XYZ file of C-alpha atoms in Angstrom:
760
model
C 20.362 -19.839 -15.128
C 17.763 -22.203 -17.180
C 14.985 -20.888 -19.602
C 12.875 -23.663 -21.153
C 11.155 -22.707 -24.473
C 7.526 -24.469 -25.242
C 6.099 -23.821 -28.564
C 2.960 -22.192 -26.792
C 1.603 -20.626 -24.037
C -0.362 -22.514 -20.977
C -2.241 -19.743 -20.765
C -2.969 -19.622 -24.192
C -4.256 -23.288 -24.533
C -6.329 -23.149 -21.817
C -7.758 -19.891 -23.189
C -9.457 -22.339 -25.902
C -11.187 -24.097 -22.740
C -15.011 -23.648 -21.903
C -14.440 -22.132 -19.025
C -11.634 -20.303 -17.434
C -9.796 -21.375 -14.174
C -10.463 -18.573 -11.556
C -7.213 -17.998 -10.794
C -3.864 -18.347 -13.072
C -3.506 -22.001 -13.098
C 0.298 -21.725 -13.858
C 0.850 -21.060 -10.277
C 0.432 -24.701 -9.484
C 2.905 -25.625 -12.121
C 5.405 -23.214 -10.595
C 5.113 -25.089 -7.168
C 5.785 -28.071 -8.702
C 8.944 -26.967 -10.778
C 10.280 -25.114 -7.558
C 10.071 -27.844 -5.346
C 11.498 -30.542 -8.107
C 14.217 -28.166 -9.013
C 15.000 -26.392 -5.454
C 14.908 -22.870 -6.453
C 12.722 -20.309 -8.093
C 10.546 -20.692 -11.136
C 8.546 -18.582 -13.284
C 6.079 -19.944 -16.071
C 5.123 -18.228 -18.989
C 6.946 -15.083 -17.692
C 7.237 -12.818 -21.438
C 4.849 -14.429 -24.087
C 6.283 -13.038 -27.366
C 3.666 -11.540 -29.912
C 3.092 -12.535 -33.228
C 3.358 -16.013 -32.797
C 6.660 -16.162 -30.648
C 7.378 -18.843 -28.036
C 6.434 -18.656 -24.197
C 9.422 -19.526 -21.598
C 9.699 -21.396 -18.262
C 12.335 -19.545 -16.543
C 14.182 -21.613 -13.812
C 17.090 -20.926 -11.308
C 18.155 -24.197 -11.146
C 18.189 -26.337 -14.027
C 15.847 -29.303 -14.622
C 16.401 -32.052 -17.585
C 13.832 -31.458 -20.688
C 12.153 -34.674 -19.980
C 11.575 -33.844 -16.715
C 10.211 -30.496 -17.181
C 7.868 -31.985 -19.640
C 6.760 -34.612 -17.614
C 5.445 -32.208 -14.948
C 3.855 -29.910 -17.831
C 1.747 -33.104 -18.931
C 0.849 -34.263 -15.301
C -0.224 -30.612 -14.210
C -1.874 -30.059 -17.705
C -3.886 -33.331 -17.385
C -5.035 -32.396 -13.992
C -6.164 -28.954 -15.085
C -8.151 -30.876 -17.476
C -9.960 -32.875 -15.334
C -11.394 -29.448 -13.583
C -12.363 -28.646 -17.097
C -13.670 -31.724 -18.213
C -11.930 -32.096 -21.200
C -9.369 -34.450 -22.928
C -5.815 -32.965 -22.790
C -5.288 -34.836 -26.383
C -6.358 -31.640 -28.374
C -3.658 -29.105 -26.250
C -1.120 -31.657 -25.632
C 1.161 -30.679 -28.603
C 1.011 -27.052 -27.619
C 2.279 -28.025 -23.777
C 5.933 -29.330 -25.001
C 9.074 -27.669 -24.132
C 11.199 -28.289 -26.948
C 14.687 -26.946 -25.621
C 16.484 -25.594 -22.613
C 18.684 -22.549 -23.151
C 21.242 -21.281 -20.674
C 21.018 -17.613 -19.904
C 23.995 -15.613 -19.298
C 23.028 -13.316 -16.307
C 25.725 -10.853 -16.731
C 24.555 -9.879 -20.346
C 20.983 -8.741 -19.107
C 22.482 -5.432 -17.904
C 24.496 -3.541 -20.507
C 25.098 0.446 -20.707
C 21.499 1.554 -21.832
C 20.183 -1.629 -22.345
C 18.493 -3.372 -19.648
C 16.592 -6.730 -20.059
C 13.292 -6.740 -18.628
C 14.242 -10.487 -17.475
C 17.054 -8.914 -15.277
C 14.282 -7.457 -12.782
C 13.372 -11.156 -12.108
C 16.659 -13.161 -12.368
C 19.305 -10.845 -10.546
C 17.121 -10.464 -7.267
C 16.958 -14.919 -7.531
C 20.697 -14.768 -7.809
C 21.566 -12.163 -4.901
C 19.418 -14.449 -2.944
C 21.636 -17.365 -3.993
C 24.632 -15.359 -2.809
C 22.945 -14.183 0.353
C 22.268 -17.867 1.598
C 25.856 -18.809 0.990
C 26.962 -18.005 4.320
C 25.323 -17.171 7.653
C 24.300 -13.906 8.361
C 25.911 -11.789 11.279
C 22.939 -10.317 13.193
C 22.718 -10.713 17.270
C 23.574 -14.117 16.394
C 24.612 -16.122 13.488
C 21.428 -16.524 10.983
C 21.350 -19.152 8.502
C 19.368 -17.919 5.470
C 16.723 -20.047 3.006
C 15.567 -18.878 -0.141
C 12.228 -18.939 -0.686
C 10.665 -19.732 -4.588
C 9.076 -16.036 -4.685
C 12.500 -14.995 -4.448
C 12.852 -13.772 -0.736
C 15.112 -15.150 1.736
C 14.144 -16.113 4.834
C 15.595 -16.723 8.657
C 13.564 -20.079 8.685
C 15.531 -21.614 11.405
C 15.313 -18.756 13.762
C 11.527 -17.475 14.354
C 10.698 -15.004 16.843
C 8.606 -16.598 19.564
C 6.537 -14.890 22.102
C 4.202 -16.526 24.312
C 2.164 -16.303 27.566
C -0.165 -18.213 29.454
C -3.212 -18.093 26.783
C -1.574 -18.155 23.470
C 2.054 -18.300 21.597
C 3.462 -16.450 18.663
C 6.005 -16.596 15.828
C 7.374 -14.453 13.071
C 9.818 -15.203 10.569
C 12.388 -12.163 9.477
C 12.498 -11.856 5.282
C 14.736 -10.001 3.298
C 13.251 -9.316 -0.208
C 15.854 -8.227 -2.898
C 14.880 -6.326 -5.877
C 16.600 -4.500 -8.961
C 15.464 -0.709 -9.461
C 16.075 2.159 -11.115
C 16.955 5.352 -9.662
C 15.783 8.671 -11.484
C 18.389 9.870 -14.114
C 20.633 6.830 -13.972
C 20.731 4.204 -16.552
C 22.406 1.439 -14.325
C 19.624 0.017 -11.831
C 20.828 -0.603 -8.104
C 19.990 -3.650 -5.793
C 17.318 -2.682 -3.173
C 16.940 -4.829 -0.033
C 13.605 -4.345 2.047
C 13.218 -6.245 5.225
C 9.885 -7.126 7.248
C 8.271 -9.750 9.753
C 5.902 -12.448 8.066
C 3.751 -13.414 10.943
C 3.023 -17.191 11.214
C -0.288 -18.693 12.329
C -0.137 -20.646 15.811
C -3.170 -22.995 14.413
C -5.042 -23.131 11.181
C -7.990 -21.256 12.349
C -8.651 -17.973 10.595
C -8.107 -16.557 7.612
C -5.249 -17.552 5.450
C -4.118 -17.644 1.881
C -0.677 -18.921 1.685
C 1.784 -21.052 3.920
C 5.537 -21.341 3.890
C 6.262 -24.590 3.058
C 9.820 -26.164 3.594
C 10.847 -29.044 0.881
C 14.463 -29.832 0.826
C 16.498 -26.457 1.192
C 13.689 -24.296 -0.485
C 10.885 -22.644 1.012
C 7.500 -22.684 -1.354
C 5.097 -19.985 -0.754
C 2.190 -22.393 -1.433
C -1.414 -21.543 -1.429
C -3.640 -23.119 0.781
C -7.318 -22.803 1.652
C -9.711 -24.480 3.950
C -13.465 -25.814 3.770
C -15.842 -27.779 5.801
C -15.328 -31.576 6.703
C -18.449 -32.606 6.494
C -18.163 -33.243 10.355
C -18.496 -29.835 11.568
C -14.860 -29.160 11.480
C -12.390 -27.710 8.650
C -9.901 -29.402 6.584
C -7.005 -27.459 5.039
C -5.139 -28.326 1.915
C -3.074 -27.188 -0.985
C -5.165 -25.056 -3.607
C -3.079 -26.656 -6.198
C -2.289 -30.498 -6.658
C 1.351 -29.874 -5.972
C 1.826 -32.559 -3.529
C -0.406 -35.557 -5.376
C 1.431 -34.348 -8.878
C 4.947 -34.739 -7.534
C 3.973 -37.925 -5.831
C 3.091 -39.390 -9.187
C 6.561 -38.509 -10.117
C 8.273 -40.481 -7.751
C 9.935 -37.525 -5.703
C 9.747 -36.066 -2.339
C 6.499 -33.892 -2.028
C 5.253 -30.903 0.137
C 4.522 -32.303 3.578
C 1.116 -32.824 4.638
C -0.660 -29.992 6.405
C -2.071 -31.123 9.963
C -4.636 -29.595 11.964
C -4.241 -28.262 15.079
C -1.624 -26.265 17.026
C 1.759 -25.542 14.804
C 4.832 -26.288 15.954
C 7.651 -23.429 16.063
C 9.418 -25.646 13.827
C 6.838 -27.285 11.874
C 7.641 -27.556 8.145
C 4.245 -26.048 7.034
C 3.871 -22.353 8.432
C 0.376 -20.424 7.535
C 0.492 -16.896 7.023
C -2.181 -14.587 8.113
C -4.103 -13.188 5.380
C -5.249 -10.291 7.796
C -2.643 -9.792 10.531
C -3.995 -9.831 14.039
C -5.219 -6.710 15.537
C -3.647 -7.124 19.187
C -0.428 -9.583 18.114
C 2.077 -10.900 20.950
C 4.712 -9.613 18.297
C 3.973 -6.702 16.350
C 4.960 -5.650 12.726
C 8.316 -4.393 11.709
C 11.759 -5.742 12.072
C 13.566 -2.470 12.811
C 16.253 -0.431 10.953
C 19.341 -2.313 12.895
C 18.112 -5.532 10.887
C 17.923 -3.643 7.536
C 21.418 -2.513 8.400
C 22.876 -5.938 9.423
C 21.299 -7.178 6.104
C 23.045 -4.626 4.219
C 26.229 -5.243 5.514
C 25.519 -9.404 4.717
C 24.820 -8.233 1.165
C 28.247 -6.146 0.810
C 29.960 -9.250 2.445
C 28.459 -11.999 0.211
C 29.087 -9.709 -3.195
C 32.248 -7.900 -2.523
C 32.020 -5.748 -5.589
C 29.172 -4.136 -4.721
C 28.659 -0.832 -2.776
C 26.540 1.237 -1.003
C 23.805 3.834 -2.102
C 24.479 6.866 -0.519
C 23.276 10.217 0.215
C 24.132 13.713 1.830
C 22.475 15.988 3.640
C 21.070 18.602 1.707
C 18.995 20.758 4.471
C 19.767 20.335 7.627
C 17.136 21.699 9.386
C 13.508 22.553 7.501
C 12.767 26.159 8.643
C 9.336 27.353 7.718
C 8.935 31.379 7.367
C 6.427 32.150 10.064
C 3.323 34.655 9.074
C 1.843 36.927 11.272
C -1.546 35.277 12.506
C -4.810 37.463 11.411
C -6.567 36.636 14.935
C -9.334 35.808 12.688
C -11.622 32.713 14.068
C -12.588 30.493 11.572
C -16.198 29.493 12.287
C -17.625 26.086 10.855
C -21.112 24.809 10.843
C -21.393 20.981 10.464
C -24.254 18.802 10.368
C -24.343 15.380 12.327
C -26.453 12.518 11.376
C -26.900 10.036 14.297
C -29.274 7.612 15.834
C -28.249 7.909 19.373
C -27.439 11.196 21.668
C -24.354 9.850 23.149
C -22.658 10.611 19.484
C -23.646 13.820 19.882
C -22.155 14.586 23.244
C -18.989 12.741 22.040
C -18.643 15.463 19.167
C -19.300 18.195 21.087
C -16.682 17.208 23.657
C -14.062 16.869 20.978
C -14.797 20.223 19.652
C -14.950 22.177 22.828
C -11.335 20.690 23.637
C -9.450 20.684 20.384
C -6.803 23.230 21.559
C -6.089 20.740 24.612
C -6.891 17.356 23.154
C -5.123 17.943 19.601
C -1.080 18.155 19.626
C -1.807 20.249 16.179
C -4.145 23.000 17.636
C -1.978 23.616 20.522
C -0.018 25.536 18.191
C -2.609 26.580 15.741
C -5.901 28.461 16.784
C -8.746 25.753 16.195
C -12.185 27.044 14.130
C -15.047 27.426 16.067
C -17.498 24.345 15.233
C -21.358 24.431 15.386
C -22.772 20.941 15.583
C -26.474 20.753 14.325
C -27.994 17.451 14.550
C -30.637 16.450 11.889
C -34.051 15.497 13.025
C -34.967 12.752 10.835
C -37.220 9.572 11.528
C -35.880 5.629 11.292
C -32.488 6.883 11.767
C -30.950 4.062 13.958
C -32.663 1.278 11.252
C -31.068 2.945 8.289
C -27.520 3.480 9.501
C -27.003 0.222 11.116
C -27.943 -1.335 7.680
C -31.030 -3.038 8.400
C -32.912 -2.549 5.122
C -32.044 -2.821 1.202
C -30.387 -0.548 -0.378
C -33.068 1.075 -2.120
C -34.839 1.767 0.785
C -31.786 3.441 2.156
C -31.621 5.479 -1.171
C -35.423 6.800 -0.669
C -34.703 7.617 2.972
C -31.763 9.413 1.830
C -33.679 11.552 -0.638
C -37.117 11.981 0.812
C -35.869 12.781 4.493
C -31.780 13.298 5.064
C -31.485 15.727 2.041
C -34.344 18.056 2.929
C -33.750 18.444 6.331
C -30.208 19.218 5.223
C -31.228 22.087 3.028
C -32.371 23.933 6.057
C -28.913 23.724 7.524
C -27.140 24.316 4.334
C -28.736 28.104 4.671
C -25.868 28.474 7.049
C -23.116 27.410 4.975
C -23.025 23.998 6.911
C -21.622 21.886 3.756
C -19.993 18.865 5.999
C -22.329 16.283 7.439
C -20.502 13.692 10.557
C -22.681 10.458 10.211
C -22.928 7.661 12.547
C -22.059 4.278 11.684
C -22.014 1.150 13.833
C -19.914 -2.202 13.927
C -23.007 -4.299 12.822
C -23.086 -2.237 9.417
C -19.330 -1.993 9.399
C -19.286 -6.013 9.330
C -21.522 -6.260 6.270
C -20.304 -7.271 2.810
C -19.015 -3.929 0.972
C -22.232 -4.088 -1.394
C -24.340 -3.679 1.836
C -22.576 -1.260 4.034
C -24.472 1.713 3.858
C -21.511 4.217 4.294
C -20.912 4.018 0.468
C -24.703 4.780 -0.491
C -24.684 7.279 1.964
C -21.120 9.253 1.015
C -22.369 8.786 -2.855
C -25.914 10.220 -2.491
C -25.088 13.035 0.009
C -22.047 14.008 -2.450
C -24.463 14.292 -5.201
C -26.177 16.884 -2.950
C -22.926 18.696 -2.423
C -22.522 17.442 0.987
C -19.310 15.719 2.160
C -19.257 12.831 4.670
C -17.370 11.994 7.720
C -18.550 8.572 9.477
C -18.120 8.135 13.302
C -18.525 4.812 15.084
C -21.353 4.557 17.692
C -19.813 2.475 20.493
C -22.192 0.434 22.696
C -21.988 1.673 26.512
C -21.431 -2.158 27.515
C -18.632 -2.175 24.940
C -16.736 0.808 26.779
C -16.359 -0.772 29.849
C -12.733 -2.672 29.982
C -10.279 -3.250 32.685
C -8.186 -0.307 31.967
C -4.030 -0.115 32.443
C -2.956 2.401 34.818
C -2.603 6.174 33.660
C -4.457 5.221 30.553
C -5.204 7.672 28.126
C -8.900 8.750 28.098
C -9.385 10.898 25.200
C -12.064 10.210 22.505
C -9.432 9.868 19.909
C -12.309 8.743 17.104
C -14.393 11.718 18.008
C -11.252 14.264 17.843
C -10.480 12.927 14.523
C -13.917 13.188 13.179
C -13.587 16.953 14.267
C -10.473 17.095 12.235
C -11.333 15.637 9.354
C -14.665 17.508 9.485
C -12.307 20.750 8.961
C -10.486 19.104 6.288
C -13.841 18.710 4.369
C -14.666 22.157 4.973
C -11.588 23.219 3.057
C -11.064 26.358 5.468
C -7.810 25.166 6.879
C -6.234 27.265 9.786
C -2.605 26.596 9.403
C -1.077 27.980 6.287
C 0.692 25.932 3.719
C 3.948 26.081 4.774
C 6.683 28.226 2.830
C 10.749 28.287 2.722
C 11.958 31.863 2.869
C 13.560 31.160 -0.347
C 10.468 30.638 -2.378
C 9.100 33.865 -3.812
C 5.934 35.161 -1.996
C 3.484 34.264 -4.425
C 4.122 30.436 -5.439
C 1.353 28.180 -6.562
C 1.778 24.350 -5.887
C -0.192 22.074 -8.116
C -0.433 18.255 -7.284
C -1.568 15.358 -9.333
C -2.423 12.184 -6.921
C -3.129 9.088 -9.104
C -5.075 6.317 -7.684
C -6.573 3.027 -9.562
C -8.011 -0.209 -9.597
C -7.080 -3.086 -11.656
C -9.605 -5.896 -12.665
C -9.275 -8.375 -15.246
C -8.639 -6.057 -18.421
C -7.928 -2.341 -18.224
C -7.487 -0.353 -15.043
C -9.618 2.305 -13.944
C -8.369 5.432 -12.597
C -8.760 8.386 -10.345
C -6.872 11.561 -10.694
C -7.109 14.084 -7.864
C -5.450 17.277 -8.850
C -5.319 20.036 -6.398
C -3.806 23.472 -5.893
C -3.048 26.029 -3.192
C -0.975 29.034 -2.653
C 2.091 28.868 0.034
C 0.871 30.604 3.023
C -2.608 29.969 1.577
C -5.732 28.378 3.430
C -7.953 27.335 0.881
C -6.778 24.412 -1.408
C -9.105 23.454 -4.766
C -9.865 20.354 -6.768
C -9.880 20.295 -10.604
C -12.398 18.232 -11.810
C -15.370 17.965 -14.488
C -17.730 20.642 -14.477
C -20.670 18.029 -14.895
C -19.557 14.822 -15.965
C -16.677 13.332 -17.930
C -17.779 14.581 -21.268
C -17.553 18.272 -20.093
C -15.152 20.778 -19.341
C -13.048 20.815 -16.335
C -12.761 23.819 -13.682
C -11.626 24.497 -10.386
C -13.572 23.964 -7.346
C -13.148 24.497 -3.923
C -11.583 21.490 -1.930
C -15.221 20.784 -0.362
C -16.936 21.226 -3.766
C -14.174 19.422 -5.489
C -14.422 16.526 -3.162
C -18.009 15.788 -3.211
C -17.989 16.128 -7.415
C -15.599 13.563 -7.019
C -17.417 11.481 -4.827
C -20.733 11.877 -6.728
C -19.249 10.258 -9.878
C -20.747 6.673 -10.247
C -17.435 5.445 -12.439
C -13.865 5.631 -12.560
C -11.991 7.376 -15.907
C -10.442 5.498 -18.781
C -6.932 6.562 -19.481
C -8.286 9.093 -22.201
C -10.417 10.647 -20.145
C -7.727 10.982 -17.265
C -5.326 12.499 -19.964
C -8.312 14.739 -21.110
C -9.004 16.166 -17.390
C -5.204 16.730 -16.817
C -4.210 18.676 -19.919
C -6.890 21.886 -19.346
C -5.823 21.837 -15.513
C -2.487 23.127 -16.463
C -4.016 25.776 -18.660
C -5.115 27.458 -16.337
C -3.136 26.281 -13.098
C -1.576 29.009 -11.270
C -3.989 30.875 -8.615
C -2.432 34.145 -9.434
C -1.384 34.560 -13.407
C 1.960 36.292 -11.880
C 2.530 33.123 -9.501
C 5.644 31.045 -9.364
C 4.956 27.512 -9.803
C 5.552 24.195 -8.477
C 3.950 20.970 -10.168
C 4.202 18.198 -8.023
C 3.596 14.845 -10.002
C 2.599 11.227 -8.576
C 5.416 8.650 -10.236
C 2.485 6.478 -11.034
C 1.710 8.462 -13.886
C 4.729 7.325 -15.799
C 2.424 5.069 -17.256
C 0.812 8.112 -19.172
C 3.703 10.128 -19.578
C 7.059 8.554 -20.342
C 9.356 11.862 -19.172
C 8.455 10.669 -15.713
C 9.972 7.230 -15.980
C 13.328 6.497 -14.494
C 14.921 5.627 -17.531
C 15.072 8.147 -20.286
C 11.973 9.105 -22.279
C 9.844 11.913 -23.325
C 6.532 13.613 -22.419
C 4.951 15.405 -19.455
C 1.476 16.922 -18.948
C 1.922 20.511 -20.584
C 2.874 22.352 -17.625
C 3.957 25.905 -18.180
C 7.656 25.980 -19.548
C 8.786 28.353 -16.016
C 7.047 25.735 -13.677
C 9.627 23.292 -11.404
C 8.633 19.783 -12.242
C 8.880 17.308 -9.152
C 8.076 13.354 -9.369
C 6.995 12.123 -5.976
C 7.739 8.579 -5.000
C 6.697 6.638 -1.512
C 5.821 3.237 -2.855
C 8.359 -0.172 -2.272
C 10.735 0.915 -4.783
C 11.769 4.067 -2.866
C 14.973 3.300 -1.072
C 14.910 2.520 2.660
C 17.518 4.217 4.996
C 20.201 1.606 6.495
C 22.311 3.030 9.184
C 25.036 5.706 8.583
C 27.718 4.504 6.585
C 29.869 7.633 7.288
C 29.734 6.940 11.100
C 29.930 3.408 10.874
C 31.067 1.816 7.392
C 31.469 -1.868 8.328
C 29.218 -2.204 10.949
C 25.537 -1.791 11.823
C 24.682 1.332 13.387
C 21.562 2.977 14.767
C 20.658 5.962 12.690
C 18.649 8.142 14.833
C 15.532 9.748 14.420
C 16.760 13.272 12.621
C 14.399 15.075 9.974
C 15.838 16.266 6.926
C 16.285 16.428 3.369
C 19.301 14.406 1.519
C 20.737 14.193 -1.876
C 21.707 11.155 -3.528
C 25.340 10.897 -4.159
C 24.496 8.800 -7.592
C 21.899 10.909 -9.073
C 22.207 14.862 -8.297
C 18.381 15.385 -9.206
C 17.081 12.795 -6.703
C 16.413 13.571 -3.182
C 15.064 12.089 0.144
C 12.714 13.441 2.711
C 13.354 11.385 5.720
C 11.492 11.411 9.170
C 10.557 8.872 11.665
C 6.932 7.696 12.150
C 5.641 8.194 15.710
C 6.053 4.603 16.595
C 10.010 4.684 15.660
C 9.904 8.003 18.090
C 8.190 6.244 20.840
C 9.408 2.960 20.510
C 12.967 2.993 22.096
C 13.454 -0.982 22.194
C 14.099 -0.663 18.577
C 16.729 1.997 18.254
C 19.853 -0.121 19.214
C 18.181 -3.848 18.937
C 16.825 -6.349 16.649
C 13.861 -8.339 17.973
C 16.197 -11.110 18.737
C 17.467 -8.665 21.591
C 14.649 -7.619 22.939
C 12.787 -8.463 26.262
C 9.512 -10.448 25.213
C 7.423 -7.553 26.334
C 8.915 -5.553 23.696
C 7.867 -7.740 21.110
C 4.352 -6.013 21.254
C 5.416 -2.862 20.081
C 5.127 -1.980 16.444
C 8.580 -1.344 14.499
C 8.767 0.717 11.706
C 11.545 1.797 8.933
C 12.436 5.679 8.964
C 9.594 7.139 6.279
C 11.529 8.272 2.930
C 10.166 10.178 0.444
C 11.753 10.343 -3.231
C 11.731 14.049 -4.480
C 12.724 13.904 -8.431
C 13.635 17.175 -9.925
C 12.523 17.040 -13.315
C 12.966 20.704 -14.098
C 13.910 23.222 -11.448
C 12.168 25.739 -13.253
C 12.389 29.557 -12.291
C 13.811 28.704 -8.918
C 17.079 28.867 -7.439
C 18.121 25.493 -8.299
C 16.728 21.725 -7.766
C 17.930 22.011 -3.725
C 15.856 25.085 -3.222
C 12.488 23.131 -4.866
C 13.583 20.042 -2.599
C 13.916 21.758 0.333
C 10.220 23.716 -0.124
C 8.610 20.107 -1.193
C 10.292 18.305 2.040
C 8.802 21.086 4.114
C 5.185 20.087 2.755
C 6.095 16.507 3.891
C 7.157 17.550 7.367
C 4.129 20.109 8.053
C 1.102 18.723 7.321
C -2.438 20.799 6.830
C -4.007 19.360 10.345
C -2.130 16.529 11.727
C 0.848 16.625 14.061
C 3.316 14.235 12.721
C 4.974 13.815 9.063
C 3.635 12.743 5.768
C 4.808 10.439 2.910
C 3.482 12.983 0.477
C 3.476 16.409 0.311
C 0.507 17.885 2.106
C -1.647 19.002 -0.996
C -1.076 15.600 -2.612
C -1.835 13.920 0.643
C -5.203 16.197 0.621
C -5.787 14.663 -2.917
C -5.198 11.058 -1.697
C -7.485 11.247 1.031
C -10.264 12.126 -1.623
C -9.544 9.120 -3.380
C -9.159 7.037 -0.829
C -12.900 7.924 0.510
C -14.364 7.598 -2.863
C -17.355 5.290 -2.281
C -15.860 2.878 -5.452
C -12.688 2.871 -4.350
C -13.617 2.201 -0.562
C -16.373 -0.600 -1.115
C -13.630 -2.283 -3.105
C -10.566 -2.163 -0.798
C -13.220 -3.423 1.970
C -13.806 -6.211 -0.410
C -10.206 -7.637 -0.672
C -9.656 -6.261 3.353
C -12.716 -8.701 4.367
C -12.440 -11.503 1.631
C -12.513 -14.945 3.589
C -9.779 -17.389 2.729
C -11.298 -20.261 4.885
């Protein structure tokens, strides 16, 4: 491992030019040095404060003169982009020495270097490619410049009379921490990366083979002036390497891409109807784990033990009371009303959840407003839409609001959804109506001609979009038919408070959206804590529906200070009843603000009552995936099965996992004993998913019967969602908060922009 030191940061020097590059320009330098050295590279990783030096980190060493030559060529090209001379900056862009790094010193008891999280996964990748991996067939693995490992020579291929598809197995090593443990552990995640059959469509990167290294190079397309498109490397890596007289990146050739091509573009947005669906399946993860154990003999698996074999919900006696729910409908087409009426009348037959729970009696009332079709389809400017909502829709809704109608299902269309996020009427409609206390759910109008399709035999004709719209309307109302599930060991009166954190990161400071919910075990009416009349006011507990609209009505997200200002008073009055026991579930992302939530030792938590159980919930990419059953099969890949349960880590007694299969896992039999290499071609279209895993870290067990009892209750909240048949990655009350955050107009518009951004 080599670390090259330069007396000044490339980015710091470039910060003095007239115009900043729209993307981080050091990516091109990383591509150059990775291709030249044949190993991963990180440029300007951690510039030291107070005038320190910046580093270039290389897995495979290069001579100082070679690094400086590449650095100079790259800098000259960047300066040409800015139309400036390099003379002013050249002395600041020189590597002065190459310093070997002893990777064994990066992890010491109580002291893990930040560099370890980059360096050690690189070294693990090097170990993984040293020998073929034993899978359905021996797989030769290649390391990619981004640190992952690819089965490059063995793509999965599918073909029919019209098209073909290919995909690569990828293994991603990472170094992560386990709560309560000072020593990090190795994590392997596996995925299937879809390769484009040609260069038509949205793309941002391509896998590019150069020697024995795979570079994930940035690419884009532009019109060639003759009515066609030309695709090229985003950064001038190919040209600059040619100037250095070394083998460069292979050329990008338009047209169909052979399955063994050295340039394999990656979908920016995966196809909606792929020949090869997502996921490698759990057996491949098991095989990758055993390959790691074989390549690094001193490693051992991270094991868990069964903590709760069966999650049993304490049964409650049904009151026999039927919930009545009035829902407004804003629709331009009568068939939308017919669909919704059919869905609401047949919930007990069409929804698995409502076959077990008595559905509410839903009364739908259509608003009589003019010009609905033009407005709902986005054929207007946003000012006109805003005026139409205020002058027509809101007054019409006030009449129905007298019957306690606080939820509105709004028709939208494909034409409106296809517009840019800033022009999509959905976001304006949701915000304006929220400011008037109305929660919104949208349903897509489908043209009759679009419904006429060639159906498969015995195809399910249920209108799931209408069913889901009715179920979401019930969720928005905050009157939930099923009680919040409770295990027998929990006290009869227990409040569960959850804090979910969402965020948007632009250049500069991030903005945050915390959603604080509370409910009682056995209760039906969750609540939300939010500012009473704006971010400068005090907070209070709202009903779920009122809290949701208060959040959706806000025009800005929160700063870090505002976030803490909201969270602190929520815990001064957080119990539904003062005598209640209390469980507090905190999003792991809150560790940015409260060091006591970090994996490593730290102090500082929200001001929760001293008798509360404090639980950190994590369901992100750092949660360990479940691989096989090491107890039953300690030397070979083994099908793990679909059992649901709560497990306790053998390494950290305070860490539990809720493990559950997805619907795809339970229904796609092809993945249970096979990898993608084993199944018939018709099974490649099935989406394969790993078992769902939620990490439950018990920070304080509170006044309960120990950590296991609290973990069992939280796992049950994941096991039994409020309104759906299935399982959740988050406890139900926290998931209700996540849905509020995801539907916020700012969040929804930004994510639509990201998803729909065209990469050429």
